[in-house]
Coordinates of C-alpha atoms and ligand atoms in Angstrom, one line a residue:
M1 CA 0.0 0.0 0.0
I2 CA 1.2 3.5 -0.7
P3 CA 2.0 5.5 2.5
S4 CA -0.6 8.1 3.2
E5 CA 2.1 10.8 3.4
A6 CA 2.8 10.3 -0.3
L7 CA -0.8 11.2 -0.9
A8 CA -1.2 14.1 1.6
G9 CA -3.7 16.5 0.2
A10 CA -5.0 13.9 -2.2
T11 CA -8.5 14.8 -1.1
P12 CA -9.9 18.1 0.1
D13 CA -10.0 16.8 3.7
G14 CA -6.4 15.4 3.4
S15 CA -7.5 11.8 3.9
S16 CA -6.0 9.2 1.7
T17 CA -8.4 7.7 -0.9
V18 CA -5.9 5.2 -2.3
R19 CA -7.3 1.8 -2.6
S20 CA -5.8 -1.3 -4.0
I21 CA -5.8 -1.8 -7.8
A22 CA -8.4 -4.5 -7.5
D23 CA -10.8 -2.2 -5.5
R24 CA -10.3 0.6 -7.9
R25 CA -11.2 -1.5 -10.9
A26 CA -14.3 -2.7 -9.2
A27 CA -15.2 0.9 -8.3
T28 CA -14.7 2.4 -11.7
P29 CA -18.2 3.0 -13.1
E30 CA -16.9 3.3 -16.7
G31 CA -15.7 -0.4 -16.5
P32 CA -12.3 -1.6 -17.4
V33 CA -10.0 0.5 -19.5
P34 CA -9.8 -0.8 -23.1
G35 CA -6.5 -2.1 -24.4
T36 CA -3.0 -2.0 -23.0
V37 CA -0.9 1.1 -22.3
G38 CA 2.7 1.1 -23.5
V39 CA 5.1 3.6 -21.9
V40 CA 8.4 4.4 -23.6
G41 CA 11.0 5.8 -21.2
L42 CA 11.0 4.8 -17.5
G43 CA 12.6 7.9 -16.0
Y44 CA 11.2 10.7 -13.8
V45 CA 8.1 11.0 -15.9
G46 CA 7.6 7.6 -17.5
L47 CA 7.7 5.4 -14.5
P48 CA 5.2 7.3 -12.4
T49 CA 3.0 7.8 -15.4
A50 CA 3.0 4.0 -16.1
L51 CA 2.3 3.2 -12.4
G52 CA -0.5 5.8 -12.3
F53 CA -2.3 4.1 -15.1
A54 CA -1.7 0.7 -13.5
H55 CA -3.0 1.9 -10.2
H56 CA -6.2 3.2 -11.9
G57 CA -6.9 -0.2 -13.5
A58 CA -5.1 -0.2 -16.8
S59 CA -2.8 -2.9 -18.0
V60 CA 0.6 -1.3 -18.6
V61 CA 3.8 -2.3 -20.3
G62 CA 6.9 -0.1 -19.8
F63 CA 10.1 0.0 -21.8
D64 CA 13.4 1.8 -21.6
I65 CA 16.4 1.6 -23.9
R66 CA 18.6 1.1 -20.8
A67 CA 18.7 -2.6 -20.0
D68 CA 20.0 -2.0 -16.5
L69 CA 17.1 0.3 -15.7
R70 CA 14.6 -2.3 -17.1
R71 CA 16.1 -5.0 -15.0
Y72 CA 16.1 -2.8 -11.9
I73 CA 12.5 -1.7 -12.2
A74 CA 11.3 -5.2 -13.1
R75 CA 12.8 -6.4 -9.8
G76 CA 10.7 -3.8 -8.0
A77 CA 13.5 -1.2 -7.3
T78 CA 12.9 2.5 -8.0
P79 CA 15.8 4.4 -9.5
V80 CA 15.0 7.7 -7.7
H81 CA 14.1 8.7 -4.2
E82 CA 10.4 9.6 -4.3
P83 CA 8.0 9.1 -1.4
G84 CA 5.4 6.4 -2.2
L85 CA 6.9 5.4 -5.6
P86 CA 8.4 2.0 -4.4
E87 CA 5.0 1.0 -2.9
L88 CA 3.2 2.0 -6.1
L89 CA 5.7 0.0 -8.2
R90 CA 5.3 -3.0 -5.8
D91 CA 1.5 -2.8 -6.1
G92 CA 1.7 -2.6 -9.9
L93 CA 4.0 -5.6 -10.2
D94 CA 2.1 -7.7 -7.6
A95 CA -1.2 -7.1 -9.3
E96 CA 0.4 -7.9 -12.7
R97 CA -0.9 -4.6 -14.0
F98 CA 2.6 -3.3 -14.7
R99 CA 5.4 -5.2 -16.4
V100 CA 8.6 -4.3 -18.2
A101 CA 9.1 -5.3 -21.9
R102 CA 12.5 -6.4 -23.0
S103 CA 12.4 -5.1 -26.5
W104 CA 10.7 -2.6 -28.8
S105 CA 8.9 -5.4 -30.6
E106 CA 7.6 -6.9 -27.3
L107 CA 6.3 -3.5 -26.4
A108 CA 4.7 -2.9 -29.7
R109 CA 3.0 -6.2 -29.7
A110 CA 1.6 -5.8 -26.2
A111 CA 0.1 -2.3 -26.3
D112 CA -2.4 -0.2 -28.3
T113 CA -1.7 3.3 -26.8
F114 CA 1.9 4.4 -26.4
F115 CA 3.1 7.2 -24.3
L116 CA 6.5 8.7 -25.2
C117 CA 8.1 9.9 -22.0
L118 CA 11.5 10.7 -23.3
P119 CA 13.8 13.6 -22.2
T120 CA 14.0 16.9 -24.2
P121 CA 17.0 18.5 -22.6
S122 CA 18.2 22.0 -23.3
R123 CA 20.6 22.7 -26.2
P124 CA 23.3 25.3 -25.7
D125 CA 21.1 27.8 -27.5
G126 CA 18.2 27.1 -25.1
G127 CA 16.1 25.2 -27.7
I128 CA 15.1 21.6 -26.9
D129 CA 17.2 18.7 -28.1
L130 CA 14.8 16.3 -29.8
G131 CA 17.4 13.6 -30.3
A132 CA 15.9 11.1 -27.9
L133 CA 12.3 11.8 -28.9
R134 CA 13.1 11.4 -32.6
A135 CA 15.1 8.2 -32.0
G136 CA 12.3 6.8 -29.8
S137 CA 9.6 7.7 -32.3
E138 CA 11.6 6.0 -35.1
R139 CA 12.2 2.8 -33.1
L140 CA 8.6 2.6 -32.0
G141 CA 7.3 3.3 -35.5
R142 CA 9.5 0.5 -37.0
A143 CA 8.2 -1.9 -34.3
L144 CA 4.6 -0.9 -35.2
R145 CA 5.1 -1.6 -38.9
G146 CA 2.8 -4.3 -40.3
R147 CA 0.4 -4.4 -37.4
S148 CA -3.3 -4.5 -38.4
S149 CA -4.9 -2.3 -35.7
R150 CA -4.6 1.4 -35.4
P151 CA -2.1 2.5 -32.8
L152 CA -2.3 5.7 -30.8
V153 CA 1.0 7.4 -29.9
V154 CA 0.9 10.1 -27.2
V155 CA 3.7 12.6 -26.6
K156 CA 4.2 13.2 -22.9
S157 CA 7.6 14.8 -23.2
T158 CA 7.6 18.6 -22.9
V159 CA 7.8 19.9 -26.5
V160 CA 7.3 23.3 -28.1
P161 CA 4.1 23.8 -30.0
G162 CA 4.0 22.1 -33.3
T163 CA 6.5 19.3 -32.4
T164 CA 4.0 16.4 -32.0
E165 CA 2.4 17.0 -35.4
G166 CA 5.4 18.5 -37.2
T167 CA 8.2 16.3 -36.0
V168 CA 6.9 13.2 -34.2
R169 CA 4.1 12.3 -36.6
P170 CA 6.2 12.4 -39.8
I171 CA 8.8 10.2 -38.2
L172 CA 6.2 7.7 -37.0
E173 CA 4.5 7.6 -40.4
R174 CA 7.7 7.0 -42.2
A175 CA 8.9 4.3 -39.9
S176 CA 5.5 2.5 -39.4
G177 CA 4.2 2.9 -43.0
K178 CA 0.9 4.0 -41.4
V179 CA -0.2 7.4 -42.6
G180 CA -2.9 10.0 -41.8
P181 CA -5.9 8.5 -40.1
E182 CA -4.3 5.0 -39.8
L183 CA -2.2 6.4 -37.0
G184 CA -3.4 8.3 -33.9
V185 CA -1.0 10.9 -32.6
A186 CA -1.7 13.1 -29.6
A187 CA 0.0 15.3 -26.9
N188 CA -0.6 14.9 -23.2
P189 CA 1.8 17.0 -21.2
E190 CA 2.6 16.1 -17.6
F191 CA 2.3 18.2 -14.5
I192 CA 4.1 15.9 -12.0
A193 CA 6.3 17.7 -9.5
E194 CA 9.2 15.8 -7.8
G195 CA 8.7 15.0 -4.1
S196 CA 4.9 14.8 -4.7
M197 CA 4.9 12.6 -7.9
V198 CA 2.7 9.9 -6.5
H199 CA 0.0 12.4 -5.5
D200 CA 0.4 14.3 -8.7
V201 CA 0.2 11.2 -10.9
L202 CA -2.8 9.6 -9.2
R203 CA -4.7 12.8 -8.5
P204 CA -3.8 15.4 -11.2
E205 CA -5.6 18.7 -11.1
R206 CA -6.5 18.3 -14.7
V207 CA -5.6 16.2 -17.7
V208 CA -4.6 18.1 -20.8
L209 CA -5.1 16.4 -24.1
G210 CA -3.9 17.7 -27.5
V211 CA -5.8 15.8 -30.1
S212 CA -6.6 16.0 -33.8
D213 CA -9.0 13.1 -34.2
P214 CA -12.1 12.6 -32.2
R215 CA -11.4 8.8 -31.8
D216 CA -8.2 9.7 -30.0
A217 CA -9.9 12.2 -27.8
E218 CA -12.5 9.5 -26.9
A219 CA -9.9 6.8 -26.2
L220 CA -7.8 9.0 -24.0
A221 CA -10.8 10.3 -22.1
R222 CA -11.8 6.7 -21.4
L223 CA -8.3 5.9 -20.2
Y224 CA -8.3 8.8 -17.8
A225 CA -12.0 8.3 -16.7
P226 CA -10.9 6.3 -13.5
F227 CA -8.9 9.3 -12.4
H228 CA -12.1 11.3 -11.9
V229 CA -10.4 14.6 -12.8
P230 CA -11.3 17.3 -15.4
V231 CA -10.1 16.4 -18.9
C232 CA -9.3 19.4 -21.1
S233 CA -9.2 18.5 -24.8
M234 CA -7.8 21.0 -27.3
P235 CA -5.7 21.2 -30.5
T236 CA -2.4 19.5 -30.2
A237 CA -0.2 22.7 -30.3
A238 CA -2.4 24.3 -27.6
A239 CA -1.8 21.4 -25.2
E240 CA 1.9 21.7 -25.9
L241 CA 1.8 25.3 -25.0
V242 CA -0.3 24.8 -21.8
K243 CA 2.7 23.0 -20.4
Y244 CA 5.2 25.8 -21.0
A245 CA 2.7 28.5 -20.0
S246 CA 2.1 26.6 -16.7
N247 CA 5.7 26.4 -15.8
A248 CA 6.3 30.0 -16.9
F249 CA 3.5 31.2 -14.6
L250 CA 4.8 29.2 -11.7
A251 CA 8.4 30.3 -12.2
A252 CA 7.2 33.9 -12.5
R253 CA 5.5 33.7 -9.1
V254 CA 8.7 32.4 -7.5
A255 CA 10.8 35.0 -9.1
L256 CA 8.5 37.8 -8.1
A257 CA 8.4 36.4 -4.5
N258 CA 12.2 36.5 -4.5
E259 CA 12.3 40.1 -5.7
I260 CA 9.8 41.1 -3.1
S261 CA 11.9 39.4 -0.5
R262 CA 14.9 41.5 -1.4
L263 CA 12.8 44.6 -1.0
A264 CA 11.3 43.2 2.3
E265 CA 14.9 42.7 3.7
A266 CA 15.8 46.3 2.7
S267 CA 12.6 47.7 4.2
G268 CA 13.0 45.7 7.5
V269 CA 9.8 43.7 7.0
D270 CA 9.1 40.0 6.8
V271 CA 8.4 38.6 3.3
D272 CA 6.1 35.9 4.5
T273 CA 4.0 38.4 6.3
V274 CA 3.7 40.3 3.1
L275 CA 3.1 37.4 0.7
T276 CA 0.8 35.4 2.9
T277 CA -1.4 38.5 2.9
V278 CA -1.0 39.0 -0.8
G279 CA -2.0 35.4 -1.4
R280 CA -5.3 35.9 0.4
D281 CA -6.5 37.7 -2.7
P282 CA -8.3 34.9 -4.6
R283 CA -7.1 36.3 -7.9
I284 CA -3.5 35.7 -6.7
G285 CA -3.8 32.6 -4.3
P286 CA -1.3 31.4 -1.8
S287 CA 0.9 28.8 -3.6
F288 CA 4.3 29.3 -5.1
L289 CA 5.0 32.5 -3.2
S290 CA 7.7 31.2 -1.0
A291 CA 11.0 33.2 -1.4
G292 CA 14.3 31.3 -1.4
P293 CA 17.6 31.2 -3.1
G294 CA 15.9 30.8 -6.5
F295 CA 14.1 28.0 -8.2
G296 CA 16.0 24.9 -9.2
G297 CA 15.2 21.5 -10.7
S298 CA 15.3 20.2 -14.2
C299 CA 12.1 21.9 -15.5
F300 CA 11.7 25.6 -15.0
E301 CA 15.0 26.8 -16.3
K302 CA 14.9 24.4 -19.2
D303 CA 11.4 25.3 -20.2
L304 CA 11.9 29.0 -19.9
R305 CA 15.0 28.8 -22.0
A306 CA 13.0 26.8 -24.6
L307 CA 10.3 29.5 -24.6
V308 CA 12.9 32.2 -25.1
A309 CA 14.4 30.2 -28.0
E310 CA 11.0 29.7 -29.5
G311 CA 10.2 33.4 -29.2
R312 CA 13.5 34.2 -30.9
R313 CA 12.7 31.8 -33.7
R314 CA 9.3 33.3 -34.2
K315 CA 10.6 36.9 -33.6
I316 CA 8.5 37.4 -30.5
P317 CA 10.6 39.0 -27.7
L318 CA 9.5 37.2 -24.5
T319 CA 10.7 40.0 -22.3
V320 CA 9.1 38.7 -19.1
V321 CA 10.3 35.2 -19.5
K322 CA 13.9 36.4 -20.1
G323 CA 13.6 38.5 -17.0
I324 CA 12.5 35.5 -14.9
L325 CA 15.7 33.7 -15.8
R326 CA 17.8 36.7 -15.1
S327 CA 16.1 37.4 -11.8
N328 CA 16.6 33.8 -10.7
D329 CA 20.3 33.9 -11.3
E330 CA 20.4 37.2 -9.4
Q331 CA 18.6 35.6 -6.5
A332 CA 21.4 33.0 -6.0
E333 CA 23.9 35.8 -6.1
H334 CA 21.8 37.7 -3.6
A335 CA 21.7 34.6 -1.3
F336 CA 25.4 34.3 -1.4
R337 CA 25.9 38.0 -0.6
L338 CA 23.6 37.5 2.4
I339 CA 25.8 34.6 3.6
D340 CA 29.0 36.6 3.0
R341 CA 27.7 39.6 5.0
A342 CA 26.3 37.5 7.8
V343 CA 29.5 35.6 8.3
G344 CA 31.7 38.8 8.1
G345 CA 33.3 37.8 4.8
A346 CA 33.4 34.1 3.6
R347 CA 37.2 34.0 3.2
R348 CA 38.7 31.2 5.4
R349 CA 35.3 30.6 7.0
R350 CA 34.0 27.1 7.5
I351 CA 30.5 27.0 6.0
A352 CA 28.1 24.1 6.5
V353 CA 25.6 23.8 3.7
L354 CA 22.5 21.9 4.8
G355 CA 20.4 20.6 1.9
L356 CA 21.7 19.8 -1.6
A357 CA 18.5 18.4 -3.4
F358 CA 16.7 21.0 -5.4
K359 CA 13.7 20.6 -3.1
P360 CA 12.8 18.3 -0.3
G361 CA 11.4 14.9 -1.0
T362 CA 13.7 14.1 -3.8
D363 CA 17.4 13.2 -4.3
D364 CA 17.4 15.1 -7.6
V365 CA 20.2 17.7 -7.7
R366 CA 19.6 19.0 -11.2
G367 CA 19.6 22.8 -11.1
T368 CA 19.9 22.9 -7.4
R369 CA 20.6 26.3 -5.9
A370 CA 23.1 24.6 -3.6
E371 CA 25.6 24.5 -6.5
P372 CA 26.0 28.2 -7.3
I373 CA 26.1 28.9 -3.6
V374 CA 28.8 26.3 -2.9
R375 CA 30.8 27.6 -5.9
A376 CA 30.5 31.2 -4.8
A377 CA 31.7 30.3 -1.3
L378 CA 34.7 28.4 -2.7
R379 CA 35.6 31.3 -5.0
A380 CA 35.5 33.6 -2.0
G381 CA 38.0 31.3 -0.2
A382 CA 35.6 29.5 2.2
R383 CA 35.8 25.8 3.2
V384 CA 32.4 24.1 2.8
R385 CA 31.0 21.0 4.5
L386 CA 27.9 19.6 2.8
H387 CA 25.0 17.6 4.1
D388 CA 21.8 16.2 2.7
P389 CA 19.6 13.4 4.0
V390 CA 19.3 11.7 0.6
A391 CA 21.1 13.6 -2.1
L392 CA 24.7 13.6 -0.9
E393 CA 26.0 11.1 -3.4
K394 CA 24.2 12.5 -6.4
F395 CA 25.5 16.0 -5.5
R396 CA 29.0 14.6 -5.0
R397 CA 29.0 13.0 -8.5
A398 CA 27.5 16.0 -10.3
F399 CA 29.8 18.4 -8.6
R400 CA 32.9 16.3 -9.4
D401 CA 31.8 15.8 -13.0
R402 CA 31.6 19.5 -13.5
S403 CA 34.6 20.7 -11.5
G404 CA 37.1 17.9 -11.3
R405 CA 39.3 17.9 -8.2
P406 CA 38.7 20.7 -5.7
R407 CA 41.4 23.4 -5.7
R408 CA 42.5 23.0 -2.1
R409 CA 42.5 19.7 -0.1
G410 CA 39.6 19.7 2.3
S411 CA 37.9 22.7 0.7
V412 CA 34.8 20.6 0.0
E413 CA 33.7 17.9 2.4
F414 CA 30.7 15.6 2.1
C415 CA 29.3 14.8 5.5
R416 CA 27.0 11.9 6.4
S417 CA 25.6 13.6 9.5
V418 CA 24.5 17.1 10.2
E419 CA 26.7 17.2 13.3
D420 CA 29.7 16.3 11.2
A421 CA 28.9 19.1 8.8
L422 CA 28.4 21.6 11.6
R423 CA 31.5 20.7 13.6
G424 CA 33.7 23.8 13.9
A425 CA 31.6 25.7 11.4
D426 CA 31.3 29.5 11.3
A427 CA 27.9 29.4 9.7
A428 CA 25.2 26.9 8.8
V429 CA 23.5 27.7 5.5
L430 CA 20.1 26.1 5.1
V431 CA 19.4 25.7 1.4
T432 CA 16.8 22.9 1.1
P433 CA 14.0 22.9 3.6
W434 CA 14.1 19.3 4.7
P435 CA 11.7 18.9 7.7
E436 CA 14.5 17.3 9.8
Y437 CA 16.4 20.6 9.8
G438 CA 13.4 22.6 11.2
A439 CA 14.0 21.9 14.9
F440 CA 17.8 22.7 14.8
P441 CA 18.5 21.0 18.2
R442 CA 20.8 22.7 20.7
A443 CA 23.3 19.8 20.2
W444 CA 23.7 21.1 16.6
S445 CA 24.6 24.7 17.6
R446 CA 27.0 23.4 20.2
E447 CA 29.0 21.8 17.4
M448 CA 29.6 25.1 15.7
R449 CA 32.5 27.5 16.3
S450 CA 30.3 30.5 15.9
P451 CA 26.6 29.5 16.0
L452 CA 25.1 31.4 13.1
V453 CA 22.3 30.0 10.9
V454 CA 21.6 31.6 7.5
D455 CA 18.2 30.3 6.6
L456 CA 17.6 30.8 2.9
R457 CA 14.1 29.2 3.2
R458 CA 12.9 30.4 6.6
A459 CA 12.6 26.7 7.3
L460 CA 13.6 26.8 11.0
R461 CA 10.5 26.7 13.2
E462 CA 9.5 30.1 14.4
D463 CA 9.9 29.0 18.1
V464 CA 13.5 27.9 17.3
R465 CA 14.7 30.9 15.4
Y466 CA 15.2 33.2 18.4
R467 CA 15.9 30.5 21.0
G468 CA 19.2 32.1 21.9
D469 CA 21.8 29.4 21.3
F470 CA 22.6 30.7 17.8
L471 CA 22.0 33.8 15.7
W472 CA 19.3 33.4 13.0
V473 CA 19.5 35.3 9.7
G474 CA 16.5 34.5 7.5
L475 CA 16.4 35.5 3.8
G476 CA 13.5 37.9 3.3
T477 CA 13.3 38.9 6.9
P478 CA 14.4 41.9 9.0
S479 CA 17.2 39.7 10.4
A480 CA 18.9 39.8 7.0
A481 CA 19.3 43.6 7.5
G482 CA 20.5 43.0 11.1
I483 CA 17.2 44.1 12.6
H484 CA 16.4 42.7 16.1
P485 CA 13.3 40.4 16.1
E486 CA 11.5 42.4 18.9
S487 CA 10.9 45.3 16.5
A488 CA 9.3 43.0 13.8
T489 CA 5.6 42.1 13.8
P490 CA 5.2 38.4 14.1
I491 CA 3.4 36.9 11.1
S492 CA 0.7 35.2 13.3
A493 CA -0.4 38.6 14.6
V494 CA -1.1 39.7 11.1
A495 CA -2.7 36.4 10.0
E496 CA -5.1 36.3 12.9
D497 CA -6.1 40.0 12.7
G498 CA -7.8 39.7 9.4
R499 CA -9.7 43.0 9.5
Ligands
UGA1 C1 7.7 21.7 -11.8 C2 6.2 21.9 -11.8 O1 5.7 22.3 -10.5 C3 5.4 20.7 -12.3 O2 4.0 21.0 -12.4 C4 5.9 20.2 -13.7 O3 5.3 19.1 -14.1 C5 7.4 20.0 -13.6 O4 8.1 21.2 -13.1 C6 7.9 19.6 -14.9 O5 7.9 20.5 -15.8 O6 8.2 18.5 -15.2 P1 9.4 20.5 -10.1 O7 10.4 21.2 -10.9 O8 9.5 19.1 -9.8 O9 7.9 20.7 -10.8 O10 9.2 21.2 -8.7 P2 8.5 22.5 -8.1 O11 7.8 22.2 -6.9 O12 7.8 23.2 -9.2 O13 9.7 23.4 -7.6 C7 10.6 24.0 -8.6 C8 11.6 24.9 -7.8 O14 10.9 26.1 -7.4 C9 12.2 24.3 -6.6 O15 13.6 24.6 -6.5 C10 11.5 24.9 -5.4 O16 12.3 25.0 -4.2 C11 11.2 26.3 -6.0 N1 10.1 27.0 -5.3 C12 8.8 26.5 -5.5 C13 10.3 28.1 -4.6 O17 11.5 28.6 -4.4 N2 9.3 28.7 -4.0 C14 8.0 28.3 -4.1 O18 7.1 28.9 -3.6 C15 7.8 27.1 -4.9

């Protein structure tokens, strides 16, 4: 069974509604889902997507070109740290609703509807690299050649408007020999966020379908019927654009929250007091307004760069989108300046960096803000000691791959415990708001040479911040400008006094 934490917020009252696959099939009024679903690519998007369909009663066959990954997943092991995903995989395998194919032909024989969940990474010019998607479409198309029934191929990868019909369809047609109406092609972007993948895949806010043939709209709507969520059907290019527009809006909110936090610091006010109140306006809403060292991850930056490149190609200057990217880089610089000031100059200081994953709940370090902060500290002559509850090894590998050997022996140390990272430190910098950092026990501050916590997420509990055994400097708060807490209005006072 999937742990209820993985599904927190799955229902309006927060209770978990996950039932076993068998229960779910029985409870689906629309009856069993027709046909078998094939999922190409079993990475961050493909694996949860496949398991989501299996959980909701479909029969699913997954395939990945990496044989080691296929074997790993078939054995029931998940390649990424993600709450609830191992249980979802175990459920799918045990119920024989999910299995892994060993070849393209096995996959093509087994399924009718295929989801392409292949990466579309950034090229140096910001545009997306369609290499994997082209190759996957070609291989799948060839495997579908000669089959009698009409296959439906759905692009889940994030692609710029026009790619599904303009690039993927022609490749599939050429390779399969099926043309026009003999082949269904659709887009179905994903909105899965890491750390909450299981919830997002089982209970999406909405399903977006880009379709050009009513038969495909109908088949996909039936496939998603057991999810009981709104299904929005539209032309294919519109669905492709929904994905980019969504990430652009979310990234814009974070960037704006970060800019307001800089002004809040300079004005001696608390950014959360300001933005919680701003978020009470229903036109604005409360989510994605938490200031920090800038957004990270593999999606926002890549997608915004793709939008800018697409704008350039179409001669549309996307001024706001460019500004978001610039503002995000500036925020990491701002975060380091805050650290540097708080510690009285980073040179020769020992700085403990707590949190390396780009957000809590994942071991993904792609685009993590910890990296520019660590690099800036090293450039300034600091020694850094790093800790993360799950992402230490991934960060170590990524960091080494990009920078080779550290310049000075001992300038970067990877620590298995927080105590180890804090030993003799002049500052603890909290980058990723893992819940386990929130209490900052006294034993931790006792390890430090000068107990100072620079909290880039305001993740320390409010009752801990001014406990007295360390100095707390929170990004976006008066403390960042050296203002004593007594003169600041606590956020709760504002939140309660609504009038
Ligand atoms: C994002 C979107 O939220 C998903 O809907 C989308 O499917 C996914 O990208 C994708 O395109 O594949 P993800 O990057 O996994 O998901 O994580 P987010 O929760 O969006 O966080 C992105 C970054 O913004 C993180 O570094 C996070 O710490 C930061 N953030 C988020 C803030 O600094 N403040 C906030 O208020 C919210």
